[in-house]
Amino acid sequence: MDERGLIRSLVPLLGSAATADDCAAVRHGGEWLLLSTDMLHETTDFPIGMTDVEIGWMAAAVTLSDIAAMGARPLTLLLATGLDRPERLAGITEGALACCRAHGADLAGGDTDAHTELTIVSTGLGTAASPVRRSGARPGDLICVTGYLGGAQAALSGHDQYWRRLIEPVPRVAEGLALNAAGVTAMMDISDGLALSLHDMLAVNECGFAVDSARLPRPGGVPEDEGREFALYGGGDFELLFTIPAEHFPVVGVDATVIGAVVAERSVTVDGAPLPGRGYMHCWGSSPDQNPDFR
Amino acid sequence: MDERGLIRSLVPLLGSAATADDCAAVRHGGEWLLLSTDMLHETTDFPIGMTDVEIGWMAAAVTLSDIAAMGARPLTLLLATGLDRPERLAGITEGALACCRAHGADLAGGDTDAHTELTIVSTGLGTAASPVRRSGARPGDLICVTGYLGGAQAALSGHDQYWRRLIEPVPRVAEGLALNAAGVTAMMDISDGLALSLHDMLAVNECGFAVDSARLPRPGGVPEDEGREFALYGGGDFELLFTIPAEHFPVVGVDATVIGAVVAERSVTVDGAPLPGRGYMHCWGSSPDQNPDFR
């Protein structure tokens, strides 16, 4: 069973609301509180060669990206860190703090523990008057992405000019807020690649998604076929995927590209052919930790 | 360096507010949001013989206890779980959900991952108009604890009648709310034993703490000397330690015992002698994971 299957198995216990979006959403005092938690392990989630500061930045970024994906304003972040060596905590905290401050959030505290493998769980809290969900797409809406796709995967495949893109992902916080205000109908972040994300959207919408591969914003300097593959299936980009009525696009201040259209038929296609729901799902290093039957 | 030393080393980066209390406290919209995150590993934090449901309950309880310790109302909890076997998630979630529901909180979601050793990070969010801090104690205040102390340690030392006390800790949520309303001056939970907790209080107060060992509520059926040792140094009880002006004690609906008095001199004493700041600090199993230089 993969992670998505496992999370689906919890629906009878927790209800679908607890498993359908990038964040848990709690109605409180006239607004919504958005909460997200992400567990990262050194061997599976952090590419070899990263510094502790970069690891801290990435741990914060993935969680802030989940908050951005709901069109919410991040308020604060907590870091629980299982350390193989205690002296790593300072660098990790420094990196997480820098990422938080760059996106208007505090790093409010956390927990530490000794562990054989470095393990970081970052948990973020954000607020929104009206968060954007993964559901809500309507036939006729444009499908768009911020920035470009496939850069992180390009770095993993030897295109060294994309190394910083891989290790220092930028959560699209300002973009998420602007897109929420502009009236997007559905949104999520693309942490595990576009194809998997579109299938996640399919699972919670009553419509389908038709992508035109020629319109995909690919990493420059990478051969076209390879770049297309990276853009469709590569993880680690943390751009936003959203749907929006055509009359509301483009959105001022948001660098985004139209890559297709929401359609009535419930399927995900690229250039008219079914797009398989596959991706790289965090498998970023050779790991003794990894259980192929589970991941 | 132990965990407390490591956390103190972050003060220059995060400020003392981020490291001084059971929860991080964020002022928002006319109230306070309280956040706590706890990382638990199977070999160091869960006594051998616990079921997955019990493990889930305990993971939720330790975090709800931190929220209770601030006199706050728990709102919701997230669980990030690194699983050695995916089939364990259902039981863990069931236990956490039961603990949340028993204390008025939701289990809103989480994250899952494969990991060699079961690792759970529970993060909770609570709210309070005015949270209670660890600081705020004043000379002349009573020192009190809820319930009794040393039961969890008694179970670990072979007193099997305390097994449930050890594996199913009850967060003192209702008590924390009542104590906050009654005007306690300082509060924390006693997760690592009374002695360490009193030293944690000492570190953030301008006064001292004088305990009378004869007044300690000890586990019944345990020899007196042993029970006194467990009550002073045993971890895992999750009762509340608080200070309160004498005129506000007792508090209706809260089972609590006076164990001493806040004094002007900045020291922790028991029966007039210095009380060492030692405890068991989670070392609840033989663990290949454990690094004695760090814990």
XYZ file of C-alpha atoms in Angstrom:
590
model
C 0.000 0.000 0.000
C 1.361 3.448 -0.824
C 0.950 6.528 1.342
C -2.167 7.695 -0.493
C -3.859 4.322 -0.061
C -2.961 4.288 3.603
C -4.400 7.758 4.179
C -7.583 6.792 2.315
C -7.943 3.848 4.701
C -8.407 6.345 7.541
C -11.491 7.965 5.988
C -13.932 5.741 7.934
C -12.251 6.841 11.193
C -11.567 10.511 10.550
C -13.975 11.446 7.770
C -12.931 12.587 4.310
C -12.449 16.212 5.412
C -9.388 15.178 7.423
C -7.662 13.600 4.439
C -8.713 15.583 1.353
C -6.626 18.771 1.458
C -3.072 19.996 1.967
C -4.039 21.205 5.451
C -6.574 20.296 8.073
C -9.086 23.140 8.278
C -10.712 24.045 11.575
C -13.440 26.666 11.789
C -12.726 28.929 14.765
C -13.928 32.368 15.800
C -15.195 33.544 12.420
C -12.184 32.365 10.421
C -10.414 29.150 9.465
C -7.290 27.785 11.083
C -5.208 25.676 8.704
C -2.820 23.091 10.067
C -0.310 20.926 8.285
C 2.317 18.488 9.517
C 5.104 16.901 7.456
C 7.493 14.163 8.486
C 10.870 14.120 6.767
C 13.676 11.566 7.125
C 17.255 12.198 6.120
C 17.690 9.197 3.835
C 14.388 9.516 1.995
C 13.662 13.242 1.936
C 16.896 15.210 1.934
C 19.202 14.848 -1.077
C 22.766 13.933 -0.146
C 25.007 16.986 0.140
C 22.581 19.343 1.825
C 23.818 21.386 4.784
C 21.884 21.473 8.054
C 20.775 25.043 7.316
C 19.387 23.913 3.958
C 17.667 20.946 5.626
C 16.009 23.315 8.104
C 14.875 25.613 5.294
C 13.407 22.695 3.349
C 11.563 21.294 6.386
C 9.896 24.658 6.930
C 9.264 25.212 3.219
C 7.298 22.012 2.633
C 4.881 22.896 5.431
C 4.554 26.568 4.498
C 3.827 25.313 0.974
C 0.856 23.323 2.290
C -0.490 26.463 3.949
C 0.114 28.462 0.763
C -1.814 25.808 -1.149
C -4.939 26.634 0.866
C -4.560 30.330 0.064
C -3.851 30.934 3.758
C -1.519 33.238 5.635
C 1.089 31.313 7.651
C 1.224 32.352 11.290
C 3.664 30.055 13.013
C 5.643 26.854 12.717
C 6.855 24.188 15.171
C 9.739 21.814 14.545
C 10.076 18.391 16.204
C 13.555 17.097 15.504
C 14.974 13.639 16.118
C 18.725 14.239 16.028
C 21.499 11.770 15.270
C 23.953 14.419 16.546
C 22.805 17.241 18.858
C 25.101 19.824 17.262
C 22.954 19.735 14.121
C 20.029 21.466 15.816
C 21.487 24.980 15.570
C 21.880 24.861 11.772
C 18.492 23.243 11.238
C 16.811 25.858 13.418
C 18.641 28.673 11.637
C 17.470 27.447 8.234
C 13.873 26.929 9.335
C 13.828 30.371 10.954
C 15.103 32.013 7.758
C 12.391 30.331 5.696
C 9.681 31.301 8.210
C 10.785 34.940 8.351
C 10.990 35.173 4.574
C 7.318 34.210 4.429
C 5.882 36.181 7.330
C 5.721 33.347 9.857
C 7.256 32.804 13.290
C 9.161 29.741 14.407
C 7.474 29.338 17.762
C 9.196 26.299 19.224
C 9.304 22.545 19.011
C 10.628 19.368 20.513
C 13.951 17.540 20.277
C 14.908 13.944 20.754
C 17.804 11.617 19.964
C 17.304 9.329 16.970
C 19.524 7.133 14.808
C 18.379 8.892 11.642
C 17.707 12.613 11.429
C 13.922 12.994 11.449
C 12.166 16.339 11.271
C 8.453 16.979 11.633
C 7.419 20.519 10.846
C 3.919 21.617 11.738
C 2.469 24.890 10.561
C -0.527 26.990 11.461
C -2.131 29.467 9.090
C -5.329 31.447 8.870
C -7.782 32.309 6.122
C -11.208 33.896 5.974
C -12.058 31.356 3.283
C -9.483 28.697 2.401
C -9.172 27.199 -1.081
C -9.725 23.445 -1.263
C -8.574 20.800 -3.700
C -12.229 20.344 -4.600
C -14.222 23.089 -6.325
C -12.931 22.849 -9.918
C -15.590 23.383 -12.592
C -15.641 22.355 -16.261
C -14.407 25.274 -18.318
C -11.953 26.508 -15.681
C -8.361 26.953 -16.735
C -5.732 24.632 -15.189
C -2.640 26.616 -14.229
C 0.646 26.258 -12.389
C 2.893 28.851 -10.821
C 6.553 29.132 -11.881
C 7.835 26.121 -13.788
C 7.926 22.377 -13.204
C 10.600 19.705 -13.202
C 13.522 21.742 -11.890
C 14.035 19.692 -8.732
C 13.917 16.474 -10.733
C 16.366 17.940 -13.259
C 18.850 18.507 -10.422
C 18.435 14.909 -9.263
C 19.105 13.784 -12.850
C 22.418 15.602 -13.055
C 21.482 19.068 -14.290
C 23.507 20.802 -11.628
C 22.263 24.278 -12.463
C 19.007 23.272 -10.719
C 20.622 22.225 -7.424
C 19.371 25.234 -5.449
C 15.884 24.723 -6.879
C 15.976 21.217 -5.382
C 17.375 22.014 -1.964
C 15.855 25.414 -1.330
C 12.233 25.200 -2.429
C 10.318 28.447 -2.185
C 6.815 28.094 -0.781
C 4.405 30.147 -2.875
C 2.864 31.971 0.061
C 2.307 35.381 -1.541
C 1.015 33.697 -4.706
C -1.405 31.517 -2.712
C -2.884 34.552 -0.988
C -3.232 36.479 -4.264
C -4.815 33.496 -6.008
C -7.307 33.019 -3.172
C -8.293 36.683 -3.417
C -8.594 36.387 -7.203
C -11.167 33.595 -7.036
C -9.396 30.340 -7.865
C -11.793 27.396 -7.568
C -9.363 24.661 -6.425
C -5.704 24.550 -5.449
C -2.934 22.319 -4.084
C 0.847 22.253 -4.119
C 2.775 19.936 -6.431
C 5.129 18.285 -3.958
C 5.036 14.844 -5.594
C 4.815 15.893 -9.247
C 2.086 17.214 -11.530
C 0.675 13.829 -12.591
C 0.070 12.629 -9.031
C -1.329 16.015 -8.061
C -3.827 15.977 -10.929
C -4.954 12.510 -9.824
C -5.321 13.827 -6.263
C -7.518 16.603 -7.677
C -9.498 14.056 -9.720
C -10.234 12.056 -6.563
C -12.095 14.951 -4.932
C -13.721 16.677 -7.910
C -16.701 15.756 -10.087
C -14.852 16.712 -13.260
C -11.642 15.920 -15.139
C -8.383 17.551 -16.138
C -7.024 17.837 -19.698
C -3.421 19.004 -19.964
C -1.632 20.200 -23.100
C 2.010 19.136 -22.803
C 3.220 21.880 -25.155
C 2.118 24.451 -22.600
C 3.999 22.958 -19.641
C 6.581 25.411 -18.280
C 9.701 23.229 -18.400
C 13.183 23.720 -16.951
C 15.343 25.630 -19.475
C 18.546 24.032 -20.768
C 17.143 20.504 -20.428
C 16.346 18.513 -23.628
C 12.657 18.850 -24.482
C 11.606 15.206 -23.992
C 13.458 14.939 -20.711
C 12.102 18.294 -19.527
C 8.547 17.230 -20.371
C 9.019 14.013 -18.351
C 10.403 15.980 -15.402
C 7.565 18.511 -15.583
C 4.903 15.785 -15.568
C 6.343 13.354 -13.052
C 9.145 15.052 -11.095
C 8.632 15.823 -7.427
C 10.061 18.491 -5.182
C 9.013 21.647 -7.008
C 6.419 22.975 -4.559
C 4.683 25.110 -7.154
C 0.917 25.655 -6.923
C -1.553 23.859 -9.163
C -4.886 25.670 -9.426
C -8.060 25.995 -11.433
C -9.610 29.374 -12.188
C -12.395 30.766 -14.352
C -10.835 32.227 -17.525
C -12.173 35.716 -16.794
C -10.073 35.886 -13.608
C -6.776 35.017 -15.284
C -4.044 36.274 -15.245
C -3.750 37.335 -11.616
C -1.711 40.459 -10.953
C 1.611 39.660 -9.296
C 1.421 35.907 -9.849
C 3.766 34.268 -12.362
C 1.596 31.435 -13.661
C 0.989 29.466 -16.857
C -2.177 27.933 -18.301
C -1.490 24.233 -18.936
C -4.952 22.936 -19.801
C -8.651 22.997 -19.047
C -11.070 21.415 -16.601
C -13.417 19.093 -18.515
C -16.647 17.287 -17.708
C -15.274 13.771 -18.182
C -13.695 12.426 -14.987
C -10.196 11.570 -16.174
C -6.737 13.057 -16.327
C -5.315 13.347 -19.845
C -2.256 14.810 -21.500
C -2.631 15.651 -25.203
C -5.815 13.565 -25.186
C -4.239 10.362 -23.794
C -4.635 9.126 -20.202
C -1.932 10.513 -17.888
C -0.743 7.811 -15.469
C -0.826 8.774 -11.804
C 2.800 8.093 -11.132
C 5.577 10.167 -9.655
C 8.683 9.984 -7.608
C 7.029 10.233 -4.193
C 10.020 11.368 -2.122
C 12.306 8.487 -3.103
C 15.283 10.794 -3.264
C 18.120 8.638 -2.060
C 19.152 5.051 -1.659
C 17.783 4.204 1.731
C 17.989 1.262 4.084
C 14.898 2.824 5.592
C 12.692 2.315 2.640
C 10.084 -0.394 2.409
C 9.042 -0.816 -1.240
C 5.831 -2.603 -0.307
C 4.715 0.345 1.706
C 5.927 3.435 -0.096
C 24.189 17.727 26.461
C 20.712 16.757 27.604
C 17.487 17.862 25.960
C 17.038 20.842 28.292
C 20.548 22.124 27.585
C 20.001 21.735 23.874
C 16.760 23.686 23.962
C 18.397 26.440 26.029
C 21.063 26.728 23.316
C 18.321 27.908 20.929
C 17.392 30.930 23.049
C 19.694 33.294 21.110
C 17.977 32.264 17.881
C 14.349 31.972 18.936
C 14.123 34.061 22.100
C 13.273 32.715 25.523
C 9.516 32.888 24.899
C 9.816 30.024 22.416
C 11.451 27.688 24.921
C 10.039 28.526 28.368
C 6.588 26.905 28.434
C 4.794 23.664 27.669
C 3.331 25.248 24.537
C 4.300 27.989 22.140
C 1.849 30.860 22.623
C 0.812 33.033 19.701
C -1.374 36.088 20.168
C -4.053 36.098 17.476
C -7.373 37.859 17.081
C -7.917 38.808 20.705
C -6.980 35.421 22.157
C -3.981 33.131 22.438
C -3.306 30.103 20.283
C -1.268 27.447 22.090
C 0.757 24.949 20.095
C 2.715 21.952 21.249
C 4.560 19.229 19.388
C 5.963 15.993 20.860
C 8.161 13.433 19.167
C 7.908 9.859 20.450
C 9.951 6.827 19.417
C 8.913 3.253 20.047
C 12.062 2.101 21.845
C 12.471 5.138 24.099
C 8.939 6.340 24.772
C 6.526 3.419 24.633
C 6.888 0.699 27.270
C 7.151 -2.789 25.794
C 3.790 -4.547 25.666
C 1.623 -1.634 24.622
C -0.919 -2.152 21.850
C -1.117 0.207 18.888
C -4.369 1.660 20.233
C -2.642 2.410 23.544
C 0.318 3.942 21.710
C -2.040 6.230 19.795
C -3.788 7.242 23.001
C -0.489 8.046 24.692
C 0.805 10.085 21.741
C -2.317 12.245 21.864
C -2.328 12.423 25.668
C 1.186 13.852 26.038
C 0.343 16.715 23.701
C -3.092 17.395 25.175
C -1.349 17.456 28.549
C 0.904 20.298 27.341
C -2.176 22.260 26.294
C -3.852 21.492 29.630
C -0.728 22.767 31.389
C -1.307 26.232 29.894
C -4.902 26.229 31.128
C -6.031 26.132 27.504
C -8.865 24.416 25.679
C -7.609 21.873 23.129
C -9.077 22.376 19.694
C -7.409 19.923 17.388
C -4.518 17.510 16.989
C -2.378 16.320 14.074
C -0.419 13.078 14.001
C 2.688 12.518 11.875
C 3.532 8.839 11.951
C 6.635 7.067 10.685
C 5.502 3.456 10.425
C 7.593 0.302 10.494
C 4.475 -1.584 9.329
C 1.609 0.234 7.573
C -1.072 -1.889 9.230
C -0.294 -0.235 12.561
C -1.744 3.106 11.486
C -5.388 2.119 12.031
C -4.874 1.178 15.689
C -2.724 4.210 16.405
C -5.288 6.508 14.833
C -8.123 4.835 16.749
C -6.333 5.369 20.068
C -5.421 8.972 19.344
C -8.978 9.696 18.237
C -10.400 8.220 21.446
C -8.103 10.379 23.571
C -8.950 13.509 21.563
C -12.692 12.919 21.772
C -12.512 12.235 25.505
C -11.010 15.700 25.956
C -13.066 17.770 23.538
C -10.548 17.903 20.690
C -10.653 16.803 17.059
C -8.073 14.667 15.325
C -7.825 16.743 12.172
C -5.276 14.861 10.107
C -1.590 14.227 9.765
C 1.133 12.705 7.693
C 2.458 9.176 7.274
C 5.791 7.825 6.193
C 7.749 4.561 6.319
C 10.409 4.313 8.979
C 12.489 1.547 10.549
C 11.315 2.474 14.044
C 7.812 3.601 14.841
C 7.998 7.380 15.322
C 4.992 9.528 16.188
C 4.874 13.296 16.363
C 1.650 14.676 17.739
C 0.992 18.376 17.441
C -1.871 20.063 19.221
C -3.588 23.422 18.987
C -5.486 24.978 21.847
C -6.930 28.356 22.723
C -7.080 30.498 25.838
C -8.101 34.053 26.620
C -5.162 34.185 29.020
C -2.842 31.179 29.204
C -1.011 30.176 32.383
C 2.795 30.191 32.121
C 5.516 28.374 34.024
C 6.603 31.778 35.295
C 4.416 33.863 37.598
C 4.880 32.062 40.933
C 5.078 34.386 43.969
C 6.521 33.772 47.447
C 3.710 32.656 49.716
C 1.825 30.792 46.991
C 0.976 27.169 47.643
C 2.677 24.500 45.499
C 0.154 21.855 44.444
C -0.211 18.842 42.185
C -3.286 17.195 40.729
C -3.969 13.518 41.376
C -0.982 11.570 42.684
C 2.612 11.081 41.598
C 4.837 8.100 40.907
C 2.242 5.691 39.535
C 3.815 5.360 36.091
C 7.232 4.775 37.629
C 5.723 2.213 40.012
C 4.464 0.241 37.006
C 7.930 0.336 35.419
C 9.344 -0.966 38.704
C 7.114 -4.013 38.776
C 3.986 -2.787 40.560
C 1.672 -4.204 37.941
C -1.453 -2.640 39.402
C -0.200 0.671 37.942
C 0.206 -0.591 34.366
C -2.800 1.304 32.999
C -1.628 4.448 34.742
C 1.617 4.117 32.774
C 0.225 3.309 29.346
C -2.972 5.344 29.362
C -2.070 8.727 30.862
C -5.011 11.055 31.302
C -4.308 14.648 30.283
C -5.726 16.991 32.932
C -7.619 19.152 30.475
C -10.683 19.933 32.587
C -8.475 20.534 35.609
C -6.212 22.904 33.658
C -9.176 24.986 32.546
C -10.617 25.129 36.071
C -7.247 26.053 37.572
C -6.747 28.822 35.028
C -10.169 30.244 35.875
C -9.382 29.977 39.607
C -6.266 32.154 39.363
C -3.249 29.869 39.523
C -0.036 31.872 39.113
C 2.159 29.299 37.333
C 1.606 25.821 35.900
C 3.225 22.993 33.933
C 2.715 19.272 33.487
C 4.968 16.748 35.208
C 5.944 14.563 32.279
C 9.547 13.958 33.430
C 8.970 13.811 37.199
C 8.347 16.354 39.951
C 12.014 17.159 40.693
C 12.859 18.080 37.105
C 9.625 20.035 36.790
C 10.385 22.075 39.898
C 13.819 22.878 38.471
C 12.161 23.902 35.206
C 9.930 26.239 37.226
C 12.959 27.548 39.124
C 14.669 28.454 35.844
C 11.913 30.888 34.852
C 10.812 32.290 38.227
C 12.410 34.795 40.594
C 11.574 32.670 43.632
C 12.106 29.155 44.974
C 10.128 26.018 45.795
C 10.076 24.240 49.171
C 8.420 20.808 49.155
C 7.341 18.782 52.191
C 7.809 15.105 51.314
C 5.222 13.964 53.846
C 2.561 15.736 51.820
C 3.398 14.117 48.479
C 0.445 12.097 47.157
C 2.152 8.727 46.609
C 0.959 5.580 44.827
C -0.962 3.360 47.287
C 0.310 -0.165 47.985
C 3.936 0.798 47.324
C 6.382 0.855 50.284
C 6.705 4.393 51.624
C 10.365 5.022 50.777
C 9.982 3.618 47.292
C 6.752 5.562 46.747
C 8.417 8.786 47.857
C 11.267 8.174 45.380
C 8.781 7.501 42.567
C 6.746 10.595 43.455
C 9.814 12.847 43.385
C 11.691 11.456 40.398
C 9.381 9.207 38.375
C 8.265 10.331 34.923
C 5.155 9.578 32.918
C 2.429 10.760 35.270
C 1.218 13.818 33.365
C -0.311 15.449 36.409
C -0.309 19.248 36.708
C 2.094 21.132 38.965
C 0.855 24.603 39.862
C 1.238 27.495 42.275
C -1.753 29.337 43.655
C -2.456 31.973 46.336
C -3.745 30.201 49.453
C -7.058 32.060 49.373
C -7.922 30.467 45.996
C -7.361 26.871 47.119
C -9.007 24.386 46.948
C -10.519 24.731 43.486
C -13.966 23.246 43.007
C -13.864 20.110 40.866
C -10.089 19.715 40.920
C -8.547 16.839 42.882
C -5.272 18.431 44.044
C -2.880 18.314 46.990
C -0.722 21.013 48.586
C 2.874 19.752 48.622
C 4.759 22.869 49.724
C 5.177 26.604 49.421
C 6.784 29.108 47.109
C 9.634 30.845 48.957
C 11.809 33.880 48.299
C 15.114 32.010 48.109
C 15.827 30.728 44.601
C 16.285 27.013 45.231
C 14.313 23.774 45.161
C 14.232 21.946 48.491
C 12.529 18.900 49.945
C 12.203 18.856 53.755
C 14.730 21.708 53.848
C 17.468 19.959 51.846
C 18.314 20.680 48.188
C 16.277 18.539 45.770
C 18.464 17.351 42.872
C 17.109 18.057 39.399
C 17.152 14.492 38.220
C 14.522 12.264 36.732
C 13.976 9.432 34.335
C 13.576 11.520 31.191
C 11.773 9.049 28.943
C 14.392 6.303 29.169
C 11.738 3.650 29.281
C 13.261 0.762 27.426
C 16.566 -0.675 26.364
C 17.185 1.050 23.111
C 19.747 0.757 20.345
C 18.507 4.228 19.462
C 19.661 5.900 22.586
C 22.724 8.087 22.786
C 23.717 8.545 26.434
C 25.870 11.577 25.655
C 22.877 13.350 24.261
C 19.877 12.331 26.318
